[in-house]
Tab-separated table of C-alpha atoms in Angstrom:
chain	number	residue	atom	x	y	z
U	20	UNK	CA	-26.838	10.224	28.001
U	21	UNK	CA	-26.859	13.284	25.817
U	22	UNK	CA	-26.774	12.867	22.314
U	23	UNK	CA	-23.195	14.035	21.552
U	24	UNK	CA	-20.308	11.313	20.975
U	25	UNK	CA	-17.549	11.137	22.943
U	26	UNK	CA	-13.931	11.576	21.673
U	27	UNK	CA	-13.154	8.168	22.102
U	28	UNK	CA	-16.218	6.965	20.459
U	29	UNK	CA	-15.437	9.303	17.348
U	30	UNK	CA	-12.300	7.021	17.053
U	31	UNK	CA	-13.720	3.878	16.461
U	32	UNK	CA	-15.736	5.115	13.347
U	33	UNK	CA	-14.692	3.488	10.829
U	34	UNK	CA	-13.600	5.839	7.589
U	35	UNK	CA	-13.338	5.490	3.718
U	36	UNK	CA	-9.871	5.455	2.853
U	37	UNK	CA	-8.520	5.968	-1.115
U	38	UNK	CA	-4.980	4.963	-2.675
U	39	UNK	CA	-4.837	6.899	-5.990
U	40	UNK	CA	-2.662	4.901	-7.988
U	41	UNK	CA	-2.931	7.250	-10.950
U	42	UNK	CA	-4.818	9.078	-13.809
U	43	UNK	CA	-5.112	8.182	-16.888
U	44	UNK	CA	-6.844	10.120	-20.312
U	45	UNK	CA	-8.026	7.449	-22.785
U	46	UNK	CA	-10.365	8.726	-25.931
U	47	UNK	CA	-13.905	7.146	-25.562
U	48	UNK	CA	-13.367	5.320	-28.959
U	49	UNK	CA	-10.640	3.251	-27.644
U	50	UNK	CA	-11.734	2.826	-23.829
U	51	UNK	CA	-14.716	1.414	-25.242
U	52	UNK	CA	-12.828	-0.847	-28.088
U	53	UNK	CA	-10.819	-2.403	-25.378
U	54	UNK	CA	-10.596	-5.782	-24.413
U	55	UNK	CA	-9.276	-8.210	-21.337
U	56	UNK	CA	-5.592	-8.003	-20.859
U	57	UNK	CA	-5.102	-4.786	-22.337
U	58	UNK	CA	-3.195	-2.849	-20.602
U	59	UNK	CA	-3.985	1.084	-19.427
U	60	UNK	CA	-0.994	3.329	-18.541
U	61	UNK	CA	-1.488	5.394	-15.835
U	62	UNK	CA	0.492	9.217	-15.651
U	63	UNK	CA	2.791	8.148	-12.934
U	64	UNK	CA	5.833	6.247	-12.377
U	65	UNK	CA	5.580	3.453	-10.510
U	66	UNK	CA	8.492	4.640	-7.719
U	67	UNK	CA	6.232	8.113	-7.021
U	68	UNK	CA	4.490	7.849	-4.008
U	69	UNK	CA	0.913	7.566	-4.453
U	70	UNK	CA	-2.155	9.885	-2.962
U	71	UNK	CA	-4.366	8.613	0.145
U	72	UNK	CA	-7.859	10.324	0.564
U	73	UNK	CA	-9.597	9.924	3.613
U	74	UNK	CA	-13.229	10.421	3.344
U	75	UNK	CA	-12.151	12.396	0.488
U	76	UNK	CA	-9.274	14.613	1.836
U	77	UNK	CA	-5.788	14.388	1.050
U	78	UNK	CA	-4.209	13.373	4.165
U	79	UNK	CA	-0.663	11.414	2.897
U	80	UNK	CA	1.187	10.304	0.466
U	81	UNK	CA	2.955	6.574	0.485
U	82	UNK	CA	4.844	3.986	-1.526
U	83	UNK	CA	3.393	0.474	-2.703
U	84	UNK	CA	4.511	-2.054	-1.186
U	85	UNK	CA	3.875	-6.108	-1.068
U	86	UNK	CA	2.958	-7.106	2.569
U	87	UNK	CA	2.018	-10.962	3.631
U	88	UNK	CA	1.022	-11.407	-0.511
U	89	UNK	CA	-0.835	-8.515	-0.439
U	90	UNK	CA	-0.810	-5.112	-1.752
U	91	UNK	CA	-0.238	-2.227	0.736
U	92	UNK	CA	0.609	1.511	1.109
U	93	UNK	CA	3.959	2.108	3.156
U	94	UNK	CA	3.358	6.147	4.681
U	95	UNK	CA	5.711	8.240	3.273
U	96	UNK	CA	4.602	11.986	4.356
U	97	UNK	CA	1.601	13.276	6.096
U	98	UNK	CA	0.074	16.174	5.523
U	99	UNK	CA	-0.633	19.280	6.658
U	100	UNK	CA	-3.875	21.815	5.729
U	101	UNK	CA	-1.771	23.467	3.422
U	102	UNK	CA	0.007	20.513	1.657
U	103	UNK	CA	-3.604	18.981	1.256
U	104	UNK	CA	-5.473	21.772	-0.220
């Protein structure tokens, strides 16, 4: 057996995959001076569609959505080299 993986064995390697929900640029004071329940506003709106990384490449982009009580990324757009760089 030589020592290079097949293509169907590349395909059950399990990957690291990212939602980016948003960004957010808090001054050290107050990130530091805040407390449980506070609340950190993020530089998005929650109807834009958010990023997804895989193993650390933009590869879509999706909506939130609520799935069986949990959260979950609906695909919007996938995309290509260019879109991603």
């Amino acid at each position: 057996m030589s020592g290079r993986a097949s293509g169907s064995n590349l395909l059950d390697v399990p990957v690291r995959v990212d939602v980016i929900l948003g960004e957010a640029r808090i001054p050290m004071e107050k990130l530091s001076a805040m407390r449980g329940g506070e609340v950190i506003a993020l530089q998005k709106s929650i109807n834009e569609p958010v990023d997804i990384y895989v193993s650390d490449q933009l590869l879509a982009r999706g909506r939130l959505i609520i799935s069986n009580g949990q959260l979950g990324v609906k695909l919007s757009e996938i995309l290509d080299e260019k879109q991603a760089a």
